[in-house]
């Protein structure tokens, strides 16, 4: 006679629970593990019936609780509060959205952006080929003049080069920014990802809604693209805006770039079947 193995205890559903590390905040449990997302405890509501009569809090009136605080593995860690070593829960190191979906890694985002920049660069080269040829001719003429002046001991006029290619440079920059932002808005609204993000397995979702399905809502796609246009425009003025925007996800748990913050979006890993 065979005996069935003892049933495994079911884990509590995803949600906010008292922080198992002993803090006063609540920590998000994604159904299988603790995440880095915390929040202030929700205030106790003043429960009232539909007629305005005061009633008991349903959680204190015998309503089913979401389950016990999940038990998680512990390890010996340094407690910065008590300033001593003690056993503390092992917290998931993966950054996640508010609803528990893993956020995209920084290097994957950089690779996706480089792929997009390469594709946009090829299109801009084709569209602005006359401007590139004119700029190349102006540079060659300036170089020949500069070499001749150097042989005679005359100072090289570097400002002349900037003036010679100013019109072409401005046109190429405008076309590049326009194509980048228009294509990003289209692909995000249609596929929730640009070609580079599709290749690297990433999706753009509304902030805190990692389980969002389908394309990014059009207003958010436009706002995000407009924010990126601002970044690219500033980059032509100060030269560091693009780098600052790319590095910004490294300095926050939400892993948002500046244009993510402007568009209220986050980038997550693409789950299978989405």
PDB file of N, CA, C and O in Angstrom, residues 226-236 241-242 245 258-259 262:
ATOM      1  N   UNK A 226       9.255  62.393 -26.210  1.00  0.00           N
ATOM      2  CA  UNK A 226       9.524  63.827 -26.075  1.00  0.00           C
ATOM      3  C   UNK A 226      10.627  64.063 -25.044  1.00  0.00           C
ATOM      4  O   UNK A 226      11.495  64.932 -25.237  1.00  0.00           O
ATOM      5  N   UNK A 227      10.608  63.296 -23.960  1.00  0.00           N
ATOM      6  CA  UNK A 227      11.671  63.418 -22.963  1.00  0.00           C
ATOM      7  C   UNK A 227      13.027  63.062 -23.541  1.00  0.00           C
ATOM      8  O   UNK A 227      14.035  63.720 -23.254  1.00  0.00           O
ATOM      9  N   UNK A 228      13.057  62.026 -24.381  1.00  0.00           N
ATOM     10  CA  UNK A 228      14.315  61.633 -25.013  1.00  0.00           C
ATOM     11  C   UNK A 228      14.776  62.694 -26.000  1.00  0.00           C
ATOM     12  O   UNK A 228      15.978  62.948 -26.144  1.00  0.00           O
ATOM     13  N   UNK A 229      13.820  63.334 -26.690  1.00  0.00           N
ATOM     14  CA  UNK A 229      14.180  64.419 -27.611  1.00  0.00           C
ATOM     15  C   UNK A 229      14.833  65.572 -26.845  1.00  0.00           C
ATOM     16  O   UNK A 229      15.799  66.191 -27.326  1.00  0.00           O
ATOM     17  N   UNK A 230      14.318  65.856 -25.658  1.00  0.00           N
ATOM     18  CA  UNK A 230      14.918  66.916 -24.831  1.00  0.00           C
ATOM     19  C   UNK A 230      16.347  66.545 -24.458  1.00  0.00           C
ATOM     20  O   UNK A 230      17.266  67.380 -24.515  1.00  0.00           O
ATOM     21  N   UNK A 231      16.560  65.279 -24.079  1.00  0.00           N
ATOM     22  CA  UNK A 231      17.903  64.816 -23.715  1.00  0.00           C
ATOM     23  C   UNK A 231      18.854  64.957 -24.900  1.00  0.00           C
ATOM     24  O   UNK A 231      19.982  65.458 -24.760  1.00  0.00           O
ATOM     25  N   UNK A 232      18.422  64.529 -26.085  1.00  0.00           N
ATOM     26  CA  UNK A 232      19.280  64.610 -27.266  1.00  0.00           C
ATOM     27  C   UNK A 232      19.550  66.050 -27.660  1.00  0.00           C
ATOM     28  O   UNK A 232      20.654  66.387 -28.110  1.00  0.00           O
ATOM     29  N   UNK A 233      18.535  66.920 -27.500  1.00  0.00           N
ATOM     30  CA  UNK A 233      18.746  68.335 -27.798  1.00  0.00           C
ATOM     31  C   UNK A 233      19.745  68.964 -26.841  1.00  0.00           C
ATOM     32  O   UNK A 233      20.635  69.723 -27.262  1.00  0.00           O
ATOM     33  N   UNK A 234      19.614  68.659 -25.546  1.00  0.00           N
ATOM     34  CA  UNK A 234      20.570  69.179 -24.562  1.00  0.00           C
ATOM     35  C   UNK A 234      21.973  68.644 -24.823  1.00  0.00           C
ATOM     36  O   UNK A 234      22.962  69.337 -24.570  1.00  0.00           O
ATOM     37  N   UNK A 235      22.042  67.427 -25.334  1.00  0.00           N
ATOM     38  CA  UNK A 235      23.361  66.839 -25.594  1.00  0.00           C
ATOM     39  C   UNK A 235      24.126  67.623 -26.651  1.00  0.00           C
ATOM     40  O   UNK A 235      25.358  67.696 -26.610  1.00  0.00           O
ATOM     41  N   UNK A 236      23.401  68.215 -27.602  1.00  0.00           N
ATOM     42  CA  UNK A 236      24.072  69.029 -28.616  1.00  0.00           C
ATOM     43  C   UNK A 236      24.588  70.332 -28.035  1.00  0.00           C
ATOM     44  O   UNK A 236      25.487  70.960 -28.608  1.00  0.00           O
ATOM     45  N   UNK A 241      24.624  65.279 -21.741  1.00  0.00           N
ATOM     46  CA  UNK A 241      23.259  64.882 -21.391  1.00  0.00           C
ATOM     47  C   UNK A 241      22.990  63.423 -21.757  1.00  0.00           C
ATOM     48  O   UNK A 241      22.339  62.703 -20.995  1.00  0.00           O
ATOM     49  N   UNK A 242      23.477  62.971 -22.897  1.00  0.00           N
ATOM     50  CA  UNK A 242      23.249  61.589 -23.332  1.00  0.00           C
ATOM     51  C   UNK A 242      23.888  60.601 -22.366  1.00  0.00           C
ATOM     52  O   UNK A 242      23.275  59.598 -21.985  1.00  0.00           O
ATOM     53  N   UNK A 245      22.054  60.639 -18.955  1.00  0.00           N
ATOM     54  CA  UNK A 245      20.786  59.915 -19.073  1.00  0.00           C
ATOM     55  C   UNK A 245      21.016  58.409 -19.066  1.00  0.00           C
ATOM     56  O   UNK A 245      20.263  57.661 -18.428  1.00  0.00           O
ATOM     57  N   UNK A 258      16.434  59.385 -17.231  1.00  0.00           N
ATOM     58  CA  UNK A 258      15.734  60.657 -17.065  1.00  0.00           C
ATOM     59  C   UNK A 258      14.488  60.708 -17.942  1.00  0.00           C
ATOM     60  O   UNK A 258      13.441  61.210 -17.518  1.00  0.00           O
ATOM     61  N   UNK A 259      14.588  60.178 -19.170  1.00  0.00           N
ATOM     62  CA  UNK A 259      13.388  60.201 -20.022  1.00  0.00           C
ATOM     63  C   UNK A 259      12.370  59.153 -19.581  1.00  0.00           C
ATOM     64  O   UNK A 259      11.188  59.287 -19.889  1.00  0.00           O
ATOM     65  N   UNK A 262      10.465  61.190 -17.040  1.00  0.00           N
ATOM     66  CA  UNK A 262       9.582  62.145 -17.699  1.00  0.00           C
ATOM     67  C   UNK A 262       8.360  61.441 -18.286  1.00  0.00           C
ATOM     68  O   UNK A 262       7.246  61.980 -18.255  1.00  0.00           O
TER      69      UNK A 262
END
